[in-house]
Short mmCIF file of C-alpha atoms and ligand atoms in Angstrom, two decimals:
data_model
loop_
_atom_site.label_atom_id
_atom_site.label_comp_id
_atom_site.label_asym_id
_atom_site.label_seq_id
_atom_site.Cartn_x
_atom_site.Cartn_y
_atom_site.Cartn_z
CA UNK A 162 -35.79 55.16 -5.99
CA UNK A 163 -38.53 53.56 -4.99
CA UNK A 164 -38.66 49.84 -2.94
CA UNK A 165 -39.86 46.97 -5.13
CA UNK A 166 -42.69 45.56 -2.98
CA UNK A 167 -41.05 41.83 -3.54
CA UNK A 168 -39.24 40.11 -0.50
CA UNK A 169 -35.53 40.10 -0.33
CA UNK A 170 -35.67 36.22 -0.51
CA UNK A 171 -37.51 36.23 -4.16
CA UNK A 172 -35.55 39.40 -5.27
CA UNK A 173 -32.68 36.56 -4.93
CA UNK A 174 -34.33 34.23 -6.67
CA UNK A 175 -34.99 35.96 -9.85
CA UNK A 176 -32.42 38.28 -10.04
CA UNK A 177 -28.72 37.24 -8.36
CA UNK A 178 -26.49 34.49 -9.97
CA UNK A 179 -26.94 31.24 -7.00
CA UNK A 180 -23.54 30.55 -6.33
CA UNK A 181 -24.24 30.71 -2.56
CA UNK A 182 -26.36 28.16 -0.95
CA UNK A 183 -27.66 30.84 1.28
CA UNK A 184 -29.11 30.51 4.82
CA UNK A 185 -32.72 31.90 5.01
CA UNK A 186 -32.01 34.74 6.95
CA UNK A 187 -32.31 38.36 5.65
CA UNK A 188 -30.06 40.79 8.01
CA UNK A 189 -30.71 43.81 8.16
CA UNK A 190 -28.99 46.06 10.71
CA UNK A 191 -25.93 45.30 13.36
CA UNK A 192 -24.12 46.89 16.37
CA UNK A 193 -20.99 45.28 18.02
CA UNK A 194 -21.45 41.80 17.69
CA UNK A 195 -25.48 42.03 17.32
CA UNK A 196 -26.90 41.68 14.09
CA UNK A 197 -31.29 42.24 13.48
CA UNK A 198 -33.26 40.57 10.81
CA UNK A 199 -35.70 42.27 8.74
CA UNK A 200 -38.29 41.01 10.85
CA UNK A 201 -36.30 42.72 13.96
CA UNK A 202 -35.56 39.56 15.63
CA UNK A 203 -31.43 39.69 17.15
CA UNK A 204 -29.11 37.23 16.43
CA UNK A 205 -25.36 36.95 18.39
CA UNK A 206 -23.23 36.75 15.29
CA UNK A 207 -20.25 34.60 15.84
CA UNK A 208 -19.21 34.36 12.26
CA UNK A 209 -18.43 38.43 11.84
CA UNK A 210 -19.08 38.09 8.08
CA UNK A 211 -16.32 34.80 8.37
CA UNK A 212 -13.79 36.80 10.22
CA UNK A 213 -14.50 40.23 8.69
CA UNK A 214 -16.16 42.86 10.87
CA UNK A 215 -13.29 42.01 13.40
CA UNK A 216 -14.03 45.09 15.74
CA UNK A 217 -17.82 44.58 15.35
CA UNK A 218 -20.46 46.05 13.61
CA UNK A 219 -20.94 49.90 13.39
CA UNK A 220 -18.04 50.81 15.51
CA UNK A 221 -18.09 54.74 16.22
CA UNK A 222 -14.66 55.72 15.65
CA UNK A 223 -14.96 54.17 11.99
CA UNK A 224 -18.24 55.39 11.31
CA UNK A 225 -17.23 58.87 11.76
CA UNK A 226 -14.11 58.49 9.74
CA UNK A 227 -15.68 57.21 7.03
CA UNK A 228 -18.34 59.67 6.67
CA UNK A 229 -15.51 62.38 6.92
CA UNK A 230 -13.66 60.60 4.48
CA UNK A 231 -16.48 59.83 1.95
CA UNK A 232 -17.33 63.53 2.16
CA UNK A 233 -13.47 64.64 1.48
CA UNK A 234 -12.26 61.75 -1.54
CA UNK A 235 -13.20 58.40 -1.81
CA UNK A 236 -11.31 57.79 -4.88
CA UNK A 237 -8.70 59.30 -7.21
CA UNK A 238 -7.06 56.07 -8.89
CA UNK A 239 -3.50 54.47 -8.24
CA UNK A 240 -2.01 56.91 -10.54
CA UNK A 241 -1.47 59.59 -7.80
CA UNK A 242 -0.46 59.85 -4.09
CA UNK A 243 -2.86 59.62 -1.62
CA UNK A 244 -2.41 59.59 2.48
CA UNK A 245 -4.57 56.90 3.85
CA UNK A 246 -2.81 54.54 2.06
CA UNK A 247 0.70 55.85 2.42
CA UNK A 248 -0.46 55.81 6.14
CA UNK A 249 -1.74 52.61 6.14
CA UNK A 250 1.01 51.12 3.99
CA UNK A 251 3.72 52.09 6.94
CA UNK A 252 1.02 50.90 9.76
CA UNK A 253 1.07 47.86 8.23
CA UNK A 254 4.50 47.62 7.60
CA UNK A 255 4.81 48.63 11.61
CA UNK A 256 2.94 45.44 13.00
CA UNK A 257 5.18 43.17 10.65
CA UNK A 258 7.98 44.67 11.99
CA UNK A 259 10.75 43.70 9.03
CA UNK A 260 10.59 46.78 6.90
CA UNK A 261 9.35 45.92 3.21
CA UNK A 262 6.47 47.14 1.57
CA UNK A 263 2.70 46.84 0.90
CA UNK A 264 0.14 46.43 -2.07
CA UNK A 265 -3.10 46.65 -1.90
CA UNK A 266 -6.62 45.90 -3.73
CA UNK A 267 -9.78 44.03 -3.01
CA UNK A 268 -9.87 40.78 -1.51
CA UNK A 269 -8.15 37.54 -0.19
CA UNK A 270 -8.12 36.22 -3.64
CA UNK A 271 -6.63 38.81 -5.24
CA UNK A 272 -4.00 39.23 -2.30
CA UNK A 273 -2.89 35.86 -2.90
CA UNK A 274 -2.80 36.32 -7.03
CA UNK A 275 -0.29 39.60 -6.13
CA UNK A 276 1.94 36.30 -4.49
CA UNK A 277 1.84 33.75 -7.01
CA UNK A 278 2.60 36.88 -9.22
CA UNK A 279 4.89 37.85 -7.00
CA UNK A 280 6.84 34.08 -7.24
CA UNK A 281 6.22 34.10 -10.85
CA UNK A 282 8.58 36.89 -11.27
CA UNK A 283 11.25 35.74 -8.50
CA UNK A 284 11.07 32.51 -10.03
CA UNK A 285 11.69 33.87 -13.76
CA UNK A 286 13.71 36.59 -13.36
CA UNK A 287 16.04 35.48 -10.24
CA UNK A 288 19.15 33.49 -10.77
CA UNK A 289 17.97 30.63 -8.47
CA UNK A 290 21.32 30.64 -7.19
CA UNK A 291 20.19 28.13 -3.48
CA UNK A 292 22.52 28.71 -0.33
CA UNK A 293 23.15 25.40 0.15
CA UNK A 294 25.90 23.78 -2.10
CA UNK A 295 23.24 21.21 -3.18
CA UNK A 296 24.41 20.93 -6.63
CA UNK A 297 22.03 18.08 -7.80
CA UNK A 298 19.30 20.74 -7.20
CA UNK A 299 20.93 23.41 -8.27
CA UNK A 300 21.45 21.63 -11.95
CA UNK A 301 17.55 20.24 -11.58
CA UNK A 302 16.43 23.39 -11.04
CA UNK A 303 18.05 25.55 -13.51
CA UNK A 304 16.89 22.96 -16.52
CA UNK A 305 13.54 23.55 -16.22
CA UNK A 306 10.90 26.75 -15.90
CA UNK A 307 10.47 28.41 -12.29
CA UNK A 308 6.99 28.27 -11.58
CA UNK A 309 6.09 25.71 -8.75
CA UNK A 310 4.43 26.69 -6.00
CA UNK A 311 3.59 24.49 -3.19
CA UNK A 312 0.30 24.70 -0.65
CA UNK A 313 -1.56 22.27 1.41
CA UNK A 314 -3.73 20.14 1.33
CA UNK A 315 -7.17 21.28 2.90
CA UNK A 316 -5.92 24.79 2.49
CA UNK A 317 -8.39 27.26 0.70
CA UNK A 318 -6.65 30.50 -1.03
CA UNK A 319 -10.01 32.10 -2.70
CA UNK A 320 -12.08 31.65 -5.79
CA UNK A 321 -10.14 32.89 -8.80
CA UNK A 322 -8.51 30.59 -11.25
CA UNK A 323 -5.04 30.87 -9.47
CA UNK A 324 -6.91 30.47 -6.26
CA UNK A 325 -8.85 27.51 -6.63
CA UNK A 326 -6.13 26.34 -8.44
CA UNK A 327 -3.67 26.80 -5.24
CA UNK A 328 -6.30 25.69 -2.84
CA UNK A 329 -5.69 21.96 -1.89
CA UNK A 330 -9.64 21.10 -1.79
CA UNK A 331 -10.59 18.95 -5.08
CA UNK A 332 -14.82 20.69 -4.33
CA UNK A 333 -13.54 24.51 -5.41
CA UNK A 334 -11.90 22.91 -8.66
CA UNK A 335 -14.49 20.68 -9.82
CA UNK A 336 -16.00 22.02 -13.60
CA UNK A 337 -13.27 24.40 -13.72
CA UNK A 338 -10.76 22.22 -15.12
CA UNK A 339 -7.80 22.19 -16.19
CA UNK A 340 -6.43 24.13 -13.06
CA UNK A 341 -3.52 26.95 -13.65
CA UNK A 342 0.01 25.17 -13.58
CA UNK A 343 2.32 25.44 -11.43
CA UNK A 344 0.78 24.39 -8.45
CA UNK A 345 1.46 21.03 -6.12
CA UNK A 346 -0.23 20.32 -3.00
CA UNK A 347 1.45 18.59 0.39
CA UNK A 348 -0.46 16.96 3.27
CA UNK A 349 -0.36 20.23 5.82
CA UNK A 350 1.93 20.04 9.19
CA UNK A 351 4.11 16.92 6.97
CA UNK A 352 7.36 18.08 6.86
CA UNK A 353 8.69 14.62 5.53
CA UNK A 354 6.04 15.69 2.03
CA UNK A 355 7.33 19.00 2.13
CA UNK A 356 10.70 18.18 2.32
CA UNK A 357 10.71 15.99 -0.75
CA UNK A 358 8.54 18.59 -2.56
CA UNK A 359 10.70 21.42 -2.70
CA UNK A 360 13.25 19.56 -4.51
CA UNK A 361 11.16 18.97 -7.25
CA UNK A 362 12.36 20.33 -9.91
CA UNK A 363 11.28 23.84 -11.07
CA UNK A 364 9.97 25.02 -7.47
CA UNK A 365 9.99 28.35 -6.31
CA UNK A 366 8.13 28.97 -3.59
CA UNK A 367 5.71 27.53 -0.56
CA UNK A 368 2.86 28.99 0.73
CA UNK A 369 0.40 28.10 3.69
CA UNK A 370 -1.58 29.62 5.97
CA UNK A 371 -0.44 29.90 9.60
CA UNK A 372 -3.93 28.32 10.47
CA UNK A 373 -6.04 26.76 8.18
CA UNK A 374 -9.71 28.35 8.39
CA UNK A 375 -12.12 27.12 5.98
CA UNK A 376 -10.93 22.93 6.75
CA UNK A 377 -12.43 24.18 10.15
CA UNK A 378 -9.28 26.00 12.32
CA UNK A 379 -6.12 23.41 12.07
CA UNK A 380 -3.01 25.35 13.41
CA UNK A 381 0.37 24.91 11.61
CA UNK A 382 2.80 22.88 13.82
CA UNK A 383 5.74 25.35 15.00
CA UNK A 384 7.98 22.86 13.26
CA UNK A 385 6.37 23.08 10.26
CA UNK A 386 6.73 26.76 9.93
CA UNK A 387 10.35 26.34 11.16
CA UNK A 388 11.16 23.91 8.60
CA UNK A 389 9.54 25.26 5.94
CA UNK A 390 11.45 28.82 6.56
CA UNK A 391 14.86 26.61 6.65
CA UNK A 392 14.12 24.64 3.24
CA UNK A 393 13.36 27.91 1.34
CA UNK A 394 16.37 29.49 2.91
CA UNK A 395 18.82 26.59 1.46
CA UNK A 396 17.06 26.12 -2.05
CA UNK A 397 16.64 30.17 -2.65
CA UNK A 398 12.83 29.45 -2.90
CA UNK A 399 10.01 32.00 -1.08
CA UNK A 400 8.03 31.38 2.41
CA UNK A 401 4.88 32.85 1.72
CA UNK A 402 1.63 33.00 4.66
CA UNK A 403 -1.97 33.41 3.26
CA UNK A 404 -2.87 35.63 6.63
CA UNK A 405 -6.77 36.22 4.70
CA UNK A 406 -8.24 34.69 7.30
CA UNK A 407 -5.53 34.70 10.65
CA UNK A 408 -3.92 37.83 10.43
CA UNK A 409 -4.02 40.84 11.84
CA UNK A 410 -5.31 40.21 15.25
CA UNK A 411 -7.72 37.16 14.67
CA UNK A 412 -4.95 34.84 17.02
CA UNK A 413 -4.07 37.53 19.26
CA UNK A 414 -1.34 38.82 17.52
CA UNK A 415 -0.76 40.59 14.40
CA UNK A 416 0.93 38.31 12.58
CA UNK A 417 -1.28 35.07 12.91
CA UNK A 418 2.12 33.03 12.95
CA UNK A 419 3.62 34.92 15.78
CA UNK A 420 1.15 33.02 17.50
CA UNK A 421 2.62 29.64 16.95
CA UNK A 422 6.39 30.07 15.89
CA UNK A 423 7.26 34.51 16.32
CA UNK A 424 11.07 33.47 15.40
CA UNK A 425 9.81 32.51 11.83
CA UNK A 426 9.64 35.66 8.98
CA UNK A 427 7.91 34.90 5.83
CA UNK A 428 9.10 36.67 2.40
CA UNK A 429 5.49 37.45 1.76
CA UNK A 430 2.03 37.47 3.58
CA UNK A 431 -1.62 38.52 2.03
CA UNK A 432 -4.37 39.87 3.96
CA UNK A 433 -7.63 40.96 3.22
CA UNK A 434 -11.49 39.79 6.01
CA UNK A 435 -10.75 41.54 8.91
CA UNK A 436 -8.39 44.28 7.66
CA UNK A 437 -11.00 46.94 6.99
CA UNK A 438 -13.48 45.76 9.56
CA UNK A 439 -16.03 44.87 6.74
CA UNK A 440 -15.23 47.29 4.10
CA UNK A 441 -13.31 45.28 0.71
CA UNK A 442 -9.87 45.98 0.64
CA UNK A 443 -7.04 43.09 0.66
CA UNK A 444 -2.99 43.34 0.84
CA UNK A 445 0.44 41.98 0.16
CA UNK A 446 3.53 42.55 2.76
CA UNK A 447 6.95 42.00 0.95
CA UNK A 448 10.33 41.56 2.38
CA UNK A 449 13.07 43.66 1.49
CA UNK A 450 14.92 40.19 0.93
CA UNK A 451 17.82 40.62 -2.10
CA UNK A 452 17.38 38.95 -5.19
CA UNK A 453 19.76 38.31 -7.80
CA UNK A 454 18.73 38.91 -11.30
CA UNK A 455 19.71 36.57 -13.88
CA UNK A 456 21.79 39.58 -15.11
CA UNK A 457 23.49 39.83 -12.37
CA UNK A 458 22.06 42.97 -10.88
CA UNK A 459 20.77 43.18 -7.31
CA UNK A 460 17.04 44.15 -6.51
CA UNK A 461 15.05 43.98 -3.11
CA UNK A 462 12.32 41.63 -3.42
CA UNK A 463 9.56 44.46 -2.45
CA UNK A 464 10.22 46.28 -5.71
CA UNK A 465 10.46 43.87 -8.33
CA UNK A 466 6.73 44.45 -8.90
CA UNK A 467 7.79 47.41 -10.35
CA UNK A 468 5.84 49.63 -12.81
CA UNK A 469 3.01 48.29 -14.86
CA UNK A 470 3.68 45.04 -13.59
CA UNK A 471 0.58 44.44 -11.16
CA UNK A 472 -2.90 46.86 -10.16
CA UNK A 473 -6.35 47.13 -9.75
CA UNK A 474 -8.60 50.29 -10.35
CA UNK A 475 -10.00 50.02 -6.36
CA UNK A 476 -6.70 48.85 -4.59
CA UNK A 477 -6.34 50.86 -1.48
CA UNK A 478 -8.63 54.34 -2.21
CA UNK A 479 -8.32 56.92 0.28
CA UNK A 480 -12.24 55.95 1.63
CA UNK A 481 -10.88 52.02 2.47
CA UNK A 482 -7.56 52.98 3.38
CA UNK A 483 -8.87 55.75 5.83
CA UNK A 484 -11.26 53.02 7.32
CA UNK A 485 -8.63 50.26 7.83
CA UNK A 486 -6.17 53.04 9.92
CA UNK A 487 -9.15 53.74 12.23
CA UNK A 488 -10.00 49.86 12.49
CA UNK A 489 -6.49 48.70 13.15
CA UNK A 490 -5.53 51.96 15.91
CA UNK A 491 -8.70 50.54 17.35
CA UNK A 492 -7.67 47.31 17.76
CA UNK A 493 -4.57 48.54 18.93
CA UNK A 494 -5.89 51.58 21.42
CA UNK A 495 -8.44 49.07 22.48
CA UNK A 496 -6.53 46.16 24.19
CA UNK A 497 -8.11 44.03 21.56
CA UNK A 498 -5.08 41.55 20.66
CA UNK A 499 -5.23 40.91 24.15
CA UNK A 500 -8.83 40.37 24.46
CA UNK A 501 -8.70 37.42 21.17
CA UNK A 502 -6.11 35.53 23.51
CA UNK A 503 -7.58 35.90 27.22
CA UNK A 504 -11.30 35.95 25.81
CA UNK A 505 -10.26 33.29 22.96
CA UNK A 506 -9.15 31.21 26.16
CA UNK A 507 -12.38 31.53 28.08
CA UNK A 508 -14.00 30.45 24.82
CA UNK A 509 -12.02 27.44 24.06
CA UNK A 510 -12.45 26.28 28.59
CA UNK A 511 -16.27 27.20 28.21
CA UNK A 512 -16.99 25.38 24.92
CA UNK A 513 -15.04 21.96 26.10
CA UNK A 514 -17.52 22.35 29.37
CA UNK A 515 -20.08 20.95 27.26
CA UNK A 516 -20.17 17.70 27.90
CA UNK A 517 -22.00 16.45 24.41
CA UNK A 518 -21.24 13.71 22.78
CA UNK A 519 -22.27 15.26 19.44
CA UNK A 520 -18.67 17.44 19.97
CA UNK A 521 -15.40 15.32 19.06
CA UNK A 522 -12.93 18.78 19.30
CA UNK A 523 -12.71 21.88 20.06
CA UNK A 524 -10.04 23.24 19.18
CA UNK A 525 -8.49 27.39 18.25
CA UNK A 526 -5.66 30.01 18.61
CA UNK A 527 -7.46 33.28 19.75
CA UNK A 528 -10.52 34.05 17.96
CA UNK A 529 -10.20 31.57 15.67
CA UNK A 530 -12.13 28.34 17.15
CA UNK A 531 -13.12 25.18 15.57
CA UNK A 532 -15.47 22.60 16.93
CA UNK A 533 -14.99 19.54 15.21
CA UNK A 534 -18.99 17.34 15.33
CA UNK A 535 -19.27 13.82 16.52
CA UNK A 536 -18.55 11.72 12.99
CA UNK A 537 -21.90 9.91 14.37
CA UNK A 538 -23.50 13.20 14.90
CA UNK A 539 -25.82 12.21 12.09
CA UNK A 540 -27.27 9.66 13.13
CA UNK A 541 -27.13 10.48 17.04
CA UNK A 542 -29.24 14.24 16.01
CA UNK A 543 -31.18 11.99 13.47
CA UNK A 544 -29.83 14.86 10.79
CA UNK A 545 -32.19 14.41 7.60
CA UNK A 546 -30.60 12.24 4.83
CA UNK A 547 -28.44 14.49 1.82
CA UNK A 548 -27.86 17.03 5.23
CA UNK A 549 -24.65 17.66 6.55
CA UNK A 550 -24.39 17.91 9.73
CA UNK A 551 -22.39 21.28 10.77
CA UNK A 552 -25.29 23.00 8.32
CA UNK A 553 -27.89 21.20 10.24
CA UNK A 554 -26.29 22.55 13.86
CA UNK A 555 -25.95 25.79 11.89
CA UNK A 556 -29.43 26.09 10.85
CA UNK A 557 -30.81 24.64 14.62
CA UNK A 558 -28.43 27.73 16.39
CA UNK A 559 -29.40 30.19 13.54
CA UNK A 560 -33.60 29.32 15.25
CA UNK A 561 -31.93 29.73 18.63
CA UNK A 562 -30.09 33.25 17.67
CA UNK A 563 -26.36 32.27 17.34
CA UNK A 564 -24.48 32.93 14.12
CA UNK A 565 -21.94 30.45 13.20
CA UNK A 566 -20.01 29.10 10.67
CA UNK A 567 -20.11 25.73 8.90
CA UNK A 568 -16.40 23.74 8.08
CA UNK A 569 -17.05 21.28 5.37
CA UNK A 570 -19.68 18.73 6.65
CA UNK A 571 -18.62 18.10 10.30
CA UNK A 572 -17.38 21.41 11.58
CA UNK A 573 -18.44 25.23 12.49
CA UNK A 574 -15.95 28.39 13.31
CA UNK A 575 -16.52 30.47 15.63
CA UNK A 576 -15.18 33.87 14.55
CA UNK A 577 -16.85 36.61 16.61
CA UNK A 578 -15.26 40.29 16.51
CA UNK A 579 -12.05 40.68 18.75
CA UNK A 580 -13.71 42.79 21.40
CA UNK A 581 -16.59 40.02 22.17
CA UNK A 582 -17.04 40.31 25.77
CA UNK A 583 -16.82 37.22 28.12
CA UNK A 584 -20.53 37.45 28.45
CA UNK A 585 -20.91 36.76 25.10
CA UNK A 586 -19.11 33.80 24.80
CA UNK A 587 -21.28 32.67 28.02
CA UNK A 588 -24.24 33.31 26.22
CA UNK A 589 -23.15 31.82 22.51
CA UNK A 590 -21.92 28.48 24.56
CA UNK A 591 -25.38 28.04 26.82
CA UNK A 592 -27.37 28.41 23.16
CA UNK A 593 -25.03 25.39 21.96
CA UNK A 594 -25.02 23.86 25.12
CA UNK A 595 -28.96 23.69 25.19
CA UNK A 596 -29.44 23.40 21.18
CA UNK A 597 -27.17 20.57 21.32
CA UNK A 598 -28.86 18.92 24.33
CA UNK A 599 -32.61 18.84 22.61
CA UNK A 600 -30.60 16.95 19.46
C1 PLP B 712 -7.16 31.78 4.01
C2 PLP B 712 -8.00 32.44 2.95
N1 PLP B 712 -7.40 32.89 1.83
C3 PLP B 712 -8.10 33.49 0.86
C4 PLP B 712 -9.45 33.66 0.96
C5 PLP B 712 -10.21 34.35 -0.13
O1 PLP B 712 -10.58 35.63 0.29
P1 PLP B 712 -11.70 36.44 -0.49
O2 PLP B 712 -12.98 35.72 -0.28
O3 PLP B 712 -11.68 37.81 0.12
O4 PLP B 712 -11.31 36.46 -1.92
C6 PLP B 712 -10.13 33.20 2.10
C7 PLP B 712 -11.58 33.33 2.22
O5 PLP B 712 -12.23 32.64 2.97
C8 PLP B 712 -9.38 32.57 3.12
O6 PLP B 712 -9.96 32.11 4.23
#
């Protein structure tokens, strides 16, 4: 086929729906945690696609399983048996390390719409029965329909109906009204909100993530977790983690939440970013947890998606599947959990070194790292008027090579691949350190 002569910029323009406001940069090509623009100038990229090429760009050992696999069967549907994603399903069952099961399809969004399917049918078809003799609840609870679901405020669960619904940021909802029911947001890491809101009647299950990425990287409090596992314990309700972002090696760990309470098990945890290094796939863990059916009968919680129930046409093909075993042995063969804490460590000592008074925070569990801007930072960088500030710092480190990632108006992430080198980070903090110094 041949090129159209037109830039990529006005190919944009004219032909792709805007719902990005999208940085003037045109990639073009990337290697570990390089990427090139069209014009071949190289940019230190620090946002990994927002968490997503987590062993870097173009690693070897996947690019040479995918080409074998895209030569052998990228596809066959989910109506046969394929061994990528058997193999994958039991890898990933592996680093939870509680037995249950796996689902897979596209995306972080559609991860988290397996769970609120997932509580949807717990909450309808399971007797409710709660372990604690709390029989003002109990009678509550059994009068009306079990379909609440609680998340946080400033939490962000994706862009589907469900998801912006779930997400506690009132920006992702706005013309989309009226939101899915069900769903009731707390103030995150208040245990006091969330301990009055699960006995509200008609709730059946709580879900957070571990670390909140897209408010700009606010760990859960270990007694938040904690507490939140004990309340859905006593009222029979579900613990579920939105891991999209945190999981699967982003903190150091696996399991993002291992990284702040390991004692705590969730019933249910979606992935999806960094799971396939870059290529779309997204997943549900389940718990082998017993539920009671209102009939009495017994059924693990990991099957009662059973048959016809839940799918997608993409979920887990043998091409995706095949890449996400060679990107997670990687991680694993590689030392890289251990690299996101020791090198996450140097980041976070490094980044506070910079003495600015543009930064108010810096703050980060592994990989994950948040630095929180000055709430004066406009006026102090003279920031043009209708600007907010973490895109204007974006913008000036985008000029200076660094790839980053704005929080809302007064943060940016760094998420750089799990086997950044220390002399990255060295090199990513003296760009900030000198773009922030000519502000
Ligand atoms: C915590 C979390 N959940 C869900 C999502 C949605 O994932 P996706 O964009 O793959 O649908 C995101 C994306 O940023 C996320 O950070």
């Amino acid at each position: 086929m041949q090129e159209s002569p037109t830039s990529t910029r006005e190919l944009y323009d004219r032909h792709v729906i805007p719902t990005y406001g999208r940085f003037d940069l045109r990639l073009a090509r990337g290697r570990g945690c390089e990427v090139w623009d069209e014009d071949g100038k190289r940019y230190l990229d620090f946002g990994a696609g927002i968490a997503v090429t987590s062993i870097g760009h173009a690693h070897p050992r996947v690019v040479r399983v995918l080409q074998e696999q895209v030569a052998t069967l990228v596809h066959t549907s989910n109506l046969y048996f394929t061994r990528p994603q058997a193999v994958l399903a039991e890898r990933l069952t592996r680093l939870v390390g509680a037995g249950g099961k796996v689902f897979f399809c596209n995306s972080g969004a559609e991860a988290n719409e397996a769970l609120y399917k997932l509580a949807r049918k717990f909450g309808n078809e399971g007797s409710g029965e709660p372990k604690i003799q709390n029989s003002k609840f109990k009678m509550q609870n059994s009068a009306v329909p079990r379909i609440g679901i609680i998340t946080m405020l400033g939490g962000f669960h994706g862009r589907t109906l469900a998801g912006i619904s779930a997400t506690g940021q009132e920006k992702v909802k706005k013309g989309f009204e009226p939101m899915v029911e069900g769903f009731r947001h707390v103030p995150f890491n208040d245990i006091a909100a969330l301990t009055a809101a699960v006995d509200v009647p008609g709730t059946v299950a709580v879900l957070t993530e571990p670390v909140q990425g897209e408010s700009g990287i606010h760990p859960a409090s270990a007694e938040f977790l904690r507490t939140a596992r004990r309340l859905c314990d006593e009222r029979d309700l579900l613990l579920m983690f939105d891991e999209v972002q945190c999981g699967l090696g982003r903190t150091g760990e696996w399991c993002g939440w291992k990284s702040i309470a390991p004692e705590v098990m969730p019933d249910a945890v979606s992935w999806a970013k960094g799971i396939a290094g870059g290529f779309p796939l997204g997943a549900i863990w389940v718990n082998e947890r017993e539920v009671t059916l209102k009939d009495g009968t017994k059924k693990k919680l990991c099957d009662l998606l059973g048959p016809g129930t839940h799918g997608t046409t993409f979920g887990g093909t043998p091409l995706v599947c095949a890449g996400a075993n060679e990107v997670l042995a990687v991680i694993e063969e590689e030392g890289m959990l251990g690299n996101a804490r020791t090198i996450g460590t140097h980041a976070l000592t490094v980044l506070r070194a910079i003495a600015s008074p543009l930064i108010h925070e810096v703050r980060g569990l592994g990989l994950m790292l948040g630095i929180e801007l000055a709430a004066d930072f406009a006026q102090r960088a003279k920031v043009p008027d209708g600007k907010a500030p973490a895109l204007f710092l974006v913008e000036k480190l985008h000029e200076a090579g660094l790839l980053t990632i704005p929080s809302g108006t007064h943060a940016i992430r760094w998420l750089p691949a799990l086997n950044v080198q220390r002399s990255d980070i060295d090199e990513a903090a003296a760009i900030l350190a000198r773009v922030l110094a000519t502000l």
